[in-house]
Coordinates of C-alpha atoms in Angstrom, one line a residue:
Chain U
X1018 CA -31.6 -9.8 5.6
X1019 CA -31.4 -13.4 6.9
X1020 CA -28.4 -15.0 8.6
X1021 CA -27.1 -18.3 7.5
X1022 CA -26.4 -21.2 9.7
X1023 CA -23.0 -21.5 11.3
X1024 CA -20.7 -24.5 11.5
X1025 CA -19.4 -25.9 14.9
X1026 CA -18.8 -23.5 17.6
X1027 CA -17.4 -20.7 15.2
X1028 CA -19.5 -17.8 14.3
X1029 CA -19.9 -17.2 10.6
X1030 CA -18.8 -13.8 9.4
X1031 CA -19.3 -14.3 5.6
X1032 CA -21.3 -16.8 3.7
X1033 CA -21.4 -17.3 0.1
X1034 CA -23.9 -19.8 -1.8
X1035 CA -23.8 -20.4 -5.5
X1036 CA -22.5 -17.0 -6.4
X1037 CA -22.4 -16.3 -10.1
X1038 CA -21.3 -13.1 -12.2
X1039 CA -21.0 -12.6 -15.7
X1040 CA -19.8 -9.3 -17.4
X1041 CA -21.8 -8.5 -20.5
X1042 CA -19.7 -7.5 -23.3
X1043 CA -21.5 -7.1 -26.7
X1044 CA -18.2 -6.8 -28.7
X1045 CA -16.0 -9.5 -27.3
X1046 CA -18.6 -11.8 -25.8
X1047 CA -19.6 -12.2 -22.4
X1048 CA -17.0 -13.0 -19.8
X1049 CA -18.0 -15.4 -16.9
X1050 CA -16.0 -14.0 -13.9
X1051 CA -17.6 -16.1 -11.2
X1052 CA -19.3 -19.4 -12.0
X1053 CA -20.8 -20.7 -8.9
X1054 CA -18.8 -20.0 -5.6
X1055 CA -19.7 -21.4 -2.2
X1056 CA -17.6 -20.5 0.8
X1057 CA -17.7 -19.6 4.4
X1058 CA -15.5 -17.5 6.5
X1059 CA -15.7 -17.6 10.2
X1060 CA -15.2 -14.8 12.7
X1061 CA -11.7 -13.9 13.6
X1062 CA -10.0 -16.2 11.1
X1063 CA -7.5 -14.9 8.4
X1064 CA -8.9 -16.2 5.0
X1065 CA -6.9 -15.9 2.0
X1066 CA -8.1 -16.1 -1.6
X1067 CA -5.6 -17.2 -4.2
X1068 CA -5.9 -17.5 -7.9
X1069 CA -4.4 -16.4 -11.1
X1070 CA -5.0 -13.0 -12.7
X1071 CA -8.7 -13.0 -14.1
X1072 CA -9.8 -16.0 -11.8
X1073 CA -12.6 -14.0 -10.2
X1074 CA -10.9 -13.0 -7.0
X1075 CA -11.5 -9.4 -7.2
X1076 CA -15.0 -9.7 -8.6
X1077 CA -15.9 -12.0 -5.6
X1078 CA -14.4 -9.7 -3.0
X1079 CA -16.0 -6.6 -4.5
X1080 CA -19.4 -8.3 -4.4
X1081 CA -18.7 -8.8 -0.6
X1082 CA -17.8 -5.3 -0.2
X1083 CA -20.9 -3.9 -1.8
X1084 CA -19.2 -2.6 -4.9
X1085 CA -20.7 -4.9 -7.4
X1086 CA -24.1 -6.6 -7.9
X1087 CA -24.1 -10.4 -8.5
X1088 CA -26.2 -12.3 -11.0
X1089 CA -27.3 -15.0 -8.7
X1090 CA -26.6 -16.8 -5.4
X1091 CA -26.8 -15.7 -1.7
X1092 CA -24.3 -13.5 0.0
X1093 CA -24.3 -12.7 3.6
X1094 CA -21.6 -10.3 5.2
X1095 CA -22.1 -9.8 8.9
X1096 CA -25.7 -11.1 8.5
X1097 CA -26.4 -8.3 5.7
X1098 CA -26.8 -8.9 2.1
X1099 CA -24.5 -6.1 0.5
X1100 CA -26.5 -5.8 -2.6
X1101 CA -29.7 -4.9 -0.4
X1102 CA -28.0 -1.9 0.9
X1103 CA -29.1 1.6 -0.1
X1104 CA -26.3 4.5 -0.5
X1105 CA -27.6 5.8 2.6
X1106 CA -27.2 2.9 4.8
X1107 CA -24.0 3.6 6.7
X1108 CA -24.2 1.4 9.7
X1109 CA -23.0 -1.8 7.7
X1110 CA -20.2 0.1 6.2
X1111 CA -19.4 1.3 9.6
X1112 CA -18.4 -2.4 10.5
X1113 CA -16.2 -3.2 7.5
X1114 CA -12.9 -2.0 6.4
X1115 CA -11.6 -1.9 2.8
X1116 CA -8.0 -1.7 1.6
X1117 CA -8.2 -1.3 -2.2
X1118 CA -5.5 -2.3 -4.7
X1119 CA -3.9 0.9 -5.6
X1120 CA -4.9 4.6 -4.7
X1121 CA -3.0 7.9 -5.3
X1122 CA -5.5 10.2 -3.7
X1123 CA -5.2 13.0 -1.2
X1124 CA -1.6 13.5 -2.3
X1125 CA -1.4 17.0 -0.9
X1126 CA -2.6 16.2 2.7
X1127 CA -0.4 15.0 5.4
X1128 CA -0.6 11.5 6.7
X1129 CA -2.0 12.7 10.1
X1130 CA -4.6 15.0 8.4
X1131 CA -6.0 12.3 6.2
X1132 CA -6.2 9.6 9.0
X1133 CA -7.8 12.2 11.2
X1134 CA -10.2 13.2 8.6
X1135 CA -11.3 9.6 7.9
X1136 CA -12.0 9.0 11.5
X1137 CA -14.8 11.4 11.3
X1138 CA -16.8 9.1 9.0
X1139 CA -17.3 6.5 11.7
X1140 CA -19.4 6.3 14.8
X1141 CA -16.7 4.7 16.9
X1142 CA -13.4 5.3 15.3
X1143 CA -10.0 4.3 16.8
X1144 CA -7.6 6.8 18.0
X1145 CA -5.8 8.2 14.8
X1146 CA -2.5 8.6 16.5
X1147 CA -2.5 5.1 17.8
X1148 CA -3.6 3.9 14.4
X1149 CA -0.7 5.7 12.6
X1150 CA 1.6 4.3 15.2
X1151 CA 0.3 0.8 14.6
X1152 CA 1.0 0.9 11.0
X1153 CA 4.5 2.4 11.5
X1154 CA 4.1 5.8 10.1
X1155 CA 4.5 7.9 13.2
X1156 CA 7.7 9.4 11.7
X1157 CA 5.9 10.3 8.5
X1158 CA 2.8 11.7 10.3
X1159 CA 3.4 15.2 9.3
X1160 CA 4.6 14.3 5.7
X1161 CA 2.6 15.1 2.7
X1162 CA 1.2 11.9 1.1
X1163 CA 3.0 12.4 -2.3
X1164 CA 6.4 12.2 -0.5
X1165 CA 5.6 8.6 0.8
X1166 CA 7.3 5.4 -0.8
X1167 CA 5.1 2.7 -2.2
X1168 CA 5.2 0.7 0.9
X1169 CA 4.4 3.6 3.2
X1170 CA 1.5 4.6 1.0
X1171 CA 0.0 1.1 1.3
X1172 CA 0.4 1.4 5.2
X1173 CA -1.6 4.4 5.0
X1174 CA -4.2 2.8 3.0
X1175 CA -4.2 0.1 5.9
X1176 CA -4.6 2.9 8.4
X1177 CA -7.6 4.2 6.6
X1178 CA -9.1 0.7 6.2
X1179 CA -8.9 0.2 10.1
X1180 CA -9.7 3.5 11.5
X1181 CA -13.2 2.7 11.8
X1182 CA -12.4 -0.3 14.0
X1183 CA -13.9 -2.9 11.5
X1184 CA -15.1 -6.3 12.3
X1185 CA -14.1 -7.6 8.8
X1186 CA -11.1 -6.1 7.1
X1187 CA -10.8 -6.8 3.2
X1188 CA -7.3 -6.5 1.8
X1189 CA -6.9 -6.7 -2.0
X1190 CA -3.2 -7.6 -2.8
X1191 CA -1.8 -5.7 0.2
X1192 CA 2.0 -6.2 -0.1
X1193 CA 2.4 -5.9 -3.8
X1194 CA 5.7 -3.8 -4.3
X1195 CA 6.9 -4.3 -0.7
X1196 CA 10.4 -5.2 0.2
X1197 CA 10.9 -8.4 2.3
X1198 CA 11.3 -6.4 5.4
X1199 CA 8.2 -4.5 5.0
X1200 CA 6.2 -7.5 4.2
X1201 CA 7.3 -9.1 7.3
X1202 CA 6.2 -6.1 9.5
X1203 CA 3.1 -6.0 7.5
X1204 CA 2.3 -9.5 8.3
X1205 CA 3.0 -8.7 12.0
X1206 CA 0.4 -6.0 11.9
X1207 CA -2.3 -8.3 10.2
X1208 CA -1.7 -10.9 13.0
X1209 CA -2.0 -8.2 15.6
X1210 CA -5.3 -7.0 14.1
X1211 CA -6.6 -10.7 14.2
X1212 CA -5.5 -11.1 17.8
X1213 CA -7.8 -8.0 18.6
X1214 CA -10.7 -9.9 17.0
X1215 CA -10.8 -8.7 13.5
X1216 CA -11.8 -11.1 10.5
X1217 CA -9.5 -10.7 7.7
X1218 CA -10.1 -11.6 4.1
X1219 CA -7.2 -11.1 1.8
X1220 CA -6.4 -11.8 -2.0
X1221 CA -2.8 -12.3 -2.8
X1222 CA -0.5 -13.4 -5.5
X1223 CA 2.1 -14.4 -2.9
X1224 CA 1.9 -18.1 -1.8
X1225 CA 4.4 -17.5 1.1
X1226 CA 2.2 -14.6 2.2
X1227 CA -0.9 -17.0 2.3
X1228 CA 1.2 -19.6 4.1
X1229 CA 2.5 -17.2 6.7
X1230 CA -0.7 -15.5 7.5
X1231 CA -3.8 -17.6 6.5
X1232 CA -5.8 -19.9 8.8
X1233 CA -7.5 -21.2 5.6
X1234 CA -6.8 -20.7 1.9
X1235 CA -9.4 -20.8 -1.0
X1236 CA -7.9 -21.4 -4.4
X1237 CA -10.1 -20.0 -7.2
X1238 CA -9.6 -20.6 -11.1
X1239 CA -11.8 -19.7 -13.9
X1240 CA -14.6 -18.4 -11.5
X1241 CA -14.7 -21.7 -9.5
X1242 CA -13.3 -22.9 -6.1
X1243 CA -10.6 -25.5 -6.8
X1244 CA -10.1 -26.1 -3.0
X1245 CA -10.7 -24.7 0.4
X1246 CA -8.2 -25.7 2.9
X1247 CA -5.5 -24.9 5.5
X1248 CA -2.2 -24.0 3.9
X1249 CA -0.6 -27.1 5.5
X1250 CA -3.4 -29.5 3.8
X1251 CA -3.9 -28.0 0.6
X1252 CA -3.8 -30.4 -2.5
X1253 CA -3.0 -33.1 -0.2
X1254 CA 0.3 -31.4 0.6
X1255 CA 0.5 -33.0 4.2
X1256 CA 0.4 -36.5 2.5
X1257 CA 2.7 -35.8 -0.3
X1258 CA 5.9 -37.8 -0.4
X1259 CA 9.0 -36.2 0.8
X1260 CA 12.0 -36.0 -1.7
X1261 CA 15.5 -37.1 -0.4
X1262 CA 18.2 -36.3 -2.6
X1263 CA 22.0 -36.9 -2.3
X1264 CA 25.1 -37.5 -4.3
X1265 CA 26.3 -41.2 -5.1
X1266 CA 29.5 -41.6 -7.3
X1267 CA 29.2 -38.0 -8.2
X1268 CA 25.7 -38.3 -9.6
X1269 CA 22.5 -36.9 -7.9
X1270 CA 20.0 -39.5 -6.9
X1271 CA 16.4 -38.9 -5.7
X1272 CA 14.1 -41.0 -3.6
X1273 CA 10.4 -40.2 -3.0
X1274 CA 9.2 -41.6 0.3
X1275 CA 6.5 -41.5 2.8
X1276 CA 9.1 -41.9 5.7
X1277 CA 12.1 -39.8 5.1
X1278 CA 13.6 -40.6 8.6
X1279 CA 13.7 -44.3 7.8
X1280 CA 15.1 -43.6 4.2
X1281 CA 17.8 -41.5 5.6
X1282 CA 18.7 -43.8 8.3
X1283 CA 19.1 -46.7 5.7
X1284 CA 21.1 -44.4 3.5
X1285 CA 23.3 -43.6 6.5
X1286 CA 24.0 -47.3 6.8
X1287 CA 24.8 -47.5 3.2
X1288 CA 27.2 -44.7 3.3
X1289 CA 28.6 -45.9 6.5
X1290 CA 28.1 -42.2 8.1
X1291 CA 27.7 -38.9 6.3
X1292 CA 25.3 -38.9 3.3
X1293 CA 26.9 -36.4 0.6
X1294 CA 24.9 -33.3 -0.1
X1295 CA 21.8 -34.7 1.5
X1296 CA 18.5 -32.5 0.9
X1297 CA 15.1 -33.5 2.2
X1298 CA 12.3 -31.4 0.9
X1299 CA 8.4 -31.4 0.8
X1300 CA 6.5 -29.7 -2.0
X1301 CA 6.1 -26.1 -1.2
X1302 CA 2.7 -24.3 -1.2
X1303 CA 3.7 -22.9 -4.6
X1304 CA 4.3 -26.4 -6.2
X1305 CA 0.9 -27.5 -5.0
X1306 CA -0.8 -24.4 -6.1
X1307 CA 0.9 -24.4 -9.7
X1308 CA -0.1 -28.2 -10.0
X1309 CA -3.6 -27.3 -9.0
X1310 CA -3.9 -24.6 -11.5
X1311 CA -2.5 -26.5 -14.3
X1312 CA -4.4 -29.6 -13.9
X1313 CA -7.5 -27.4 -14.1
X1314 CA -6.3 -25.8 -17.3
X1315 CA -5.7 -29.3 -18.7
X1316 CA -9.3 -30.6 -18.1
Chain Y
X271 CA -25.9 -24.5 15.8
X272 CA -27.4 -21.4 14.3
X273 CA -25.8 -18.2 14.7
X274 CA -27.7 -15.1 14.8
X275 CA -26.0 -12.4 13.1
X276 CA -27.8 -9.0 13.3
X277 CA -27.0 -5.4 13.3
X278 CA -24.8 -4.5 16.2
X279 CA -26.3 -1.6 18.0
X280 CA -24.1 1.4 17.1
X281 CA -24.2 5.0 18.2
X282 CA -25.2 6.8 15.2
X283 CA -22.8 7.9 12.3
X284 CA -22.0 11.7 12.2
X285 CA -24.7 13.6 10.4
X286 CA -24.8 13.8 6.6
X287 CA -24.4 17.6 7.0
X288 CA -21.4 17.5 9.5
X289 CA -19.5 15.0 7.2
X290 CA -20.3 17.3 4.3
X291 CA -18.8 20.4 6.0
X292 CA -15.8 18.4 6.9
X293 CA -15.5 17.3 3.2
X294 CA -15.8 21.0 2.2
X295 CA -12.9 21.9 4.6
X296 CA -10.7 19.3 3.4
X297 CA -11.4 19.9 -0.3
X298 CA -10.7 23.6 0.2
X299 CA -7.3 22.7 1.8
X300 CA -6.3 20.4 -0.9
X301 CA -7.4 23.0 -3.4
X302 CA -4.9 25.5 -1.9
X303 CA -2.1 23.1 -1.8
X304 CA -2.2 22.3 -5.4
X305 CA -0.4 25.2 -7.4
X306 CA -2.0 24.3 -10.7
X307 CA -5.4 24.6 -9.3
X308 CA -4.9 28.0 -7.7
X309 CA -3.1 29.3 -10.8
X310 CA -5.6 28.0 -13.4
X311 CA -8.8 28.5 -11.4
X312 CA -8.2 31.6 -9.5
X313 CA -5.2 33.6 -11.2
X314 CA -5.7 32.7 -14.9
X315 CA -8.9 34.7 -15.2
X316 CA -7.3 37.7 -13.7
X317 CA -4.4 37.5 -16.1
X318 CA -6.7 37.2 -19.0
X319 CA -8.6 40.4 -17.6
X320 CA -5.3 42.2 -17.7
X321 CA -4.2 41.1 -21.2
X322 CA -7.6 41.8 -22.9
X323 CA -8.4 44.7 -20.9
X324 CA -5.2 46.4 -21.7
X325 CA -5.2 45.7 -25.2
X326 CA -8.8 46.5 -26.3
X327 CA -9.7 50.0 -25.0
X328 CA -12.0 50.9 -27.7
X329 CA -15.1 52.6 -26.9
X330 CA -18.1 50.4 -28.2
X331 CA -21.0 52.6 -27.1
X332 CA -21.2 56.2 -25.4
X333 CA -19.5 55.8 -22.1
X334 CA -18.8 52.0 -22.6
X335 CA -15.2 50.7 -23.4
X336 CA -14.6 47.3 -24.5
X337 CA -12.6 46.4 -21.4
X338 CA -15.8 47.3 -19.3
X339 CA -17.9 45.1 -21.6
X340 CA -15.2 42.3 -21.2
X341 CA -15.0 42.4 -17.3
X342 CA -18.8 41.9 -17.2
X343 CA -18.3 38.7 -19.5
X344 CA -15.3 37.6 -17.4
X345 CA -17.4 37.5 -14.1
X346 CA -20.0 35.4 -15.9
X347 CA -17.1 33.1 -17.0
X348 CA -15.8 32.9 -13.5
X349 CA -19.1 30.9 -12.6
X350 CA -18.4 28.6 -15.3
X351 CA -14.7 28.3 -14.5
X352 CA -15.2 27.4 -10.8
X353 CA -18.0 25.1 -11.1
X354 CA -18.4 23.4 -14.5
X355 CA -14.7 23.4 -15.5
X356 CA -13.3 22.6 -12.1
X357 CA -15.6 19.8 -11.3
X358 CA -15.5 18.2 -14.7
X359 CA -11.8 18.1 -14.6
X360 CA -11.2 17.1 -10.9
X361 CA -14.0 14.4 -10.4
X362 CA -12.5 12.2 -13.4
X363 CA -9.1 12.6 -11.8
X364 CA -10.5 11.5 -8.3
X365 CA -12.3 8.6 -10.2
X366 CA -9.0 7.6 -11.7
X367 CA -7.0 8.0 -8.4
X368 CA -9.4 5.7 -6.5
X369 CA -10.6 8.6 -4.3
X370 CA -14.3 7.9 -5.2
X371 CA -13.9 4.4 -4.8
X372 CA -12.5 4.6 -1.4
X373 CA -15.3 7.0 -0.5
X374 CA -17.9 4.6 -1.6
X375 CA -16.4 1.9 0.8
X376 CA -16.7 4.0 3.9
X377 CA -19.8 5.0 5.9
X378 CA -20.3 8.3 4.0
X379 CA -23.6 9.4 2.5
X380 CA -22.9 10.6 -1.3
X381 CA -24.8 13.6 -0.2
X382 CA -21.9 14.6 2.0
X383 CA -19.5 14.4 -0.9
X384 CA -21.6 16.6 -3.1
X385 CA -21.8 19.1 -0.1
X386 CA -18.0 19.2 0.0
X387 CA -18.0 20.0 -3.7
X388 CA -20.6 22.7 -3.4
X389 CA -18.6 24.2 -0.6
X390 CA -15.4 24.1 -2.8
X391 CA -17.2 25.7 -5.7
X392 CA -18.9 28.4 -3.8
X393 CA -15.7 29.5 -2.0
X394 CA -13.5 29.5 -5.1
X395 CA -16.3 31.2 -7.0
X396 CA -16.8 34.1 -4.5
X397 CA -12.9 34.6 -4.4
X398 CA -12.8 34.7 -8.2
X399 CA -15.7 37.0 -8.6
X400 CA -14.5 39.3 -5.9
X401 CA -11.0 39.4 -7.6
X402 CA -12.5 40.2 -11.1
X403 CA -14.8 42.9 -9.5
X404 CA -11.9 44.5 -7.7
X405 CA -9.3 44.6 -10.3
X406 CA -12.2 45.5 -12.8
X407 CA -13.1 48.5 -10.8
X408 CA -9.5 49.6 -10.1
X409 CA -8.1 49.4 -13.6
X410 CA -10.7 48.8 -16.2
X411 CA -13.5 51.3 -15.5
X412 CA -16.0 48.7 -14.1
X413 CA -18.9 50.4 -12.2
X414 CA -20.2 48.4 -9.3
X415 CA -24.1 48.5 -9.1
X416 CA -25.4 51.4 -7.2
X417 CA -29.1 50.3 -6.7
X418 CA -30.4 47.5 -4.5
X419 CA -32.3 46.3 -7.4
X420 CA -29.1 45.7 -9.4
X421 CA -27.3 44.1 -6.5
X422 CA -30.4 41.7 -6.0
X423 CA -30.3 40.9 -9.7
X424 CA -26.5 40.3 -9.5
X425 CA -27.2 37.9 -6.5
X426 CA -29.6 35.8 -8.2
X427 CA -27.6 35.6 -11.3
X428 CA -24.6 34.4 -9.1
X429 CA -26.6 31.8 -7.3
X430 CA -28.7 30.2 -10.2
X431 CA -25.6 30.5 -12.4
X432 CA -23.3 28.8 -10.1
X433 CA -26.0 26.0 -9.3
X434 CA -26.3 25.4 -13.1
X435 CA -22.5 25.5 -13.5
X436 CA -22.0 23.0 -10.5
X437 CA -24.6 20.6 -11.6
X438 CA -23.4 20.4 -15.2
X439 CA -19.8 19.9 -13.9
X440 CA -20.9 17.0 -12.1
X441 CA -23.0 15.5 -14.9
X442 CA -20.3 16.1 -17.3
X443 CA -17.6 14.3 -15.2
X444 CA -18.8 11.0 -16.6
X445 CA -17.6 12.0 -20.2
X446 CA -13.7 12.2 -19.9
X447 CA -12.3 8.6 -20.2
X448 CA -9.4 9.3 -18.0
X449 CA -8.3 11.9 -15.3
X450 CA -5.4 12.9 -17.2
X451 CA -7.3 13.6 -20.4
X452 CA -10.1 15.5 -18.7
X453 CA -8.6 18.9 -19.0
X454 CA -8.0 18.3 -22.7
X455 CA -11.8 17.5 -23.2
X456 CA -13.3 20.2 -21.0
X457 CA -11.0 23.3 -21.4
X458 CA -11.8 23.6 -25.2
X459 CA -15.4 23.5 -24.7
X460 CA -15.1 26.3 -22.2
X461 CA -12.9 28.4 -24.4
X462 CA -15.2 28.0 -27.5
X463 CA -18.1 28.8 -25.4
X464 CA -16.4 32.1 -24.2
X465 CA -15.5 33.1 -27.9
X466 CA -19.1 32.3 -28.8
X467 CA -20.9 33.8 -25.9
X468 CA -19.8 37.4 -25.9
X469 CA -16.8 37.3 -23.5
X470 CA -14.0 38.0 -25.8
X471 CA -16.0 39.7 -28.6
X472 CA -19.0 41.9 -28.4
X473 CA -21.8 39.4 -28.9
X474 CA -24.0 41.4 -31.2
X475 CA -21.1 41.7 -33.8
X476 CA -20.7 37.7 -34.0
X477 CA -22.1 35.8 -37.0
X478 CA -25.8 34.8 -36.6
X479 CA -25.0 31.1 -36.5
X480 CA -22.6 31.7 -33.8
X481 CA -25.0 33.6 -31.7
X482 CA -27.7 31.0 -32.2
X483 CA -25.4 28.3 -31.2
X484 CA -24.2 30.1 -28.2
X485 CA -27.9 30.8 -27.3
X486 CA -28.5 27.0 -26.5
X487 CA -25.9 27.1 -23.6
X488 CA -25.9 29.0 -20.3
X489 CA -22.9 31.2 -20.7
X490 CA -24.5 33.5 -23.3
X491 CA -27.2 34.2 -20.9
X492 CA -25.0 34.8 -18.0
X493 CA -22.8 37.2 -19.8
X494 CA -25.8 39.1 -20.9
X495 CA -27.2 39.1 -17.5
X496 CA -23.9 40.3 -16.1
X497 CA -23.9 43.2 -18.7
X498 CA -27.3 44.2 -17.3
X499 CA -25.7 44.5 -13.9
X500 CA -22.5 46.3 -14.8
X501 CA -23.3 48.2 -18.0
X502 CA -25.6 51.3 -18.3
X503 CA -29.3 50.4 -18.7
X504 CA -29.2 52.1 -22.1
X505 CA -26.9 49.6 -23.3
X506 CA -29.6 47.1 -23.6
X507 CA -30.9 48.3 -27.0
X508 CA -27.4 47.2 -28.4
X509 CA -28.2 43.6 -27.4
X510 CA -29.3 41.3 -30.2
X511 CA -32.9 41.1 -28.8
X512 CA -32.7 44.9 -27.9
X513 CA -33.4 44.1 -24.3
X514 CA -31.6 42.2 -21.4
X515 CA -34.1 39.2 -21.6
X516 CA -33.6 38.6 -17.8
X517 CA -36.8 36.3 -17.7
X518 CA -35.6 34.1 -20.5
X519 CA -32.1 34.0 -18.9
X520 CA -33.8 32.7 -15.7
X521 CA -35.7 30.1 -17.7
X522 CA -32.8 28.9 -19.6
X523 CA -30.7 28.4 -16.5
X524 CA -33.6 26.4 -14.9
X525 CA -34.0 24.2 -17.8
X526 CA -30.1 23.4 -17.8
X527 CA -30.3 22.8 -14.0
X528 CA -33.2 20.3 -14.5
X529 CA -31.4 18.6 -17.6
X530 CA -28.1 18.5 -15.5
X531 CA -29.6 17.0 -12.5
X532 CA -31.4 14.1 -14.6
X533 CA -28.1 13.6 -16.5
X534 CA -26.0 13.5 -13.4
X535 CA -28.3 10.9 -11.6
X536 CA -28.1 8.7 -14.5
X537 CA -24.5 9.0 -15.4
X538 CA -22.4 9.7 -12.3
X539 CA -19.8 7.0 -11.9
X540 CA -17.9 6.2 -8.7
X541 CA -15.4 3.8 -10.3
X542 CA -14.2 3.5 -13.9
X543 CA -15.1 -0.2 -14.3

């Protein structure tokens, strides 16, 4: 098990080089899920993986989690190659936490019983009561799991993912089905985990989630990395022209500009004061993302 | 700059056995909280005992009523219900619900998972067999063994039979496509085997092809073994082979244990993908 080189002063948590994975299917033809991915995740960062359904996100993450074998490439997670682990090797699993997509298990146990039970699998677990508190389930601690709402169920999944005090936490589409308030408080929880030193890798469909949480984002499509960047710089978003729109003689006009302040002050002179129904906007992460995915499909 | 990522030194994980015992506890707790499992696994056989035992009171041999014959068969069935049937239905459900995948992602040895299952099967099996023996003795003329030899024979039949039943349940758990469909796949197999193996009918009165078919599977041998414990020794001449065939019974069960182990090792799936 070798370690890869780091970059700058940041320590490397995950390194992937030339990863490929094809699902064999004799009936429908083989399906290429991952077609050569390279990426590095540094310690203590929140790294988001974005991409449409079937892009290879879950396959990539499941290879990192040790659930799947790869066809080729090098993978290192906390300095360990997950494919080289035997079922008996528990020390590496002790250091990672996994929150799966959807689970309905242990419906007849209470929240407290379940979190407490899972704490016994780890060598150095967190305090179960504190973890339940951290995910905001204290009031539900003695309720049966089958009585929880979808959002509460997901919080329990997170509690089980962090009870072992992981160095890396994997979250697969963690807030699907959450109401906006629940998502906000969930994001707070993830930021808190980061502030405690946890490295977080999440896949998500929600662009606003990636924007709110991630230090860096990888966009994956058709098994390949389209771009890795910060949410602010993705797809040249920081350099994209601003769009200034307003009403003139009852018609909406639009100006694309690199310098909206200058444009507006000029307009203000033109209008001799107020610019009617002025809107200044920049492309959202969603606009950028959709144009990236689309330009790929057109290739 | 080169980073040096090696294993952080950790205090050891809890032992495989300790985690297995904890899993056994949590399995039993979940079992008792599910009404379906309590009713089907524990109470249903007792209900069957009362229905069949009350209807068929004919004497099938001097001093042996059918109900007594039937109780012996039901005790053998108890090993199949609590091991094979229970595991072949609940493991696919755990796979569907994501329980197994979650367990693969935490620092738990698969051995601990199976220790938990063995504890669950053993507990429910002991409760069921004890209930059948108690009701059988109280209401249906079952005579408990009176010699140490017979108790010893009963003990090895229960131990070898439940090991066989448990391993085949784990192996068969890879067959049902979904958790919801598992019961529809597994239950008919158990019921047909009960009809063919001398539980609901006197085995020697069944057509020969049925007897031959049943002889491939463990249940026929377990029912015959239980009859050797709970029926008078003189009844052995009424068996098809005119003997209890205990050596052969042991051999068949051991062959199934070996087959089941190899099958389980090859086929056990932690997730459905």
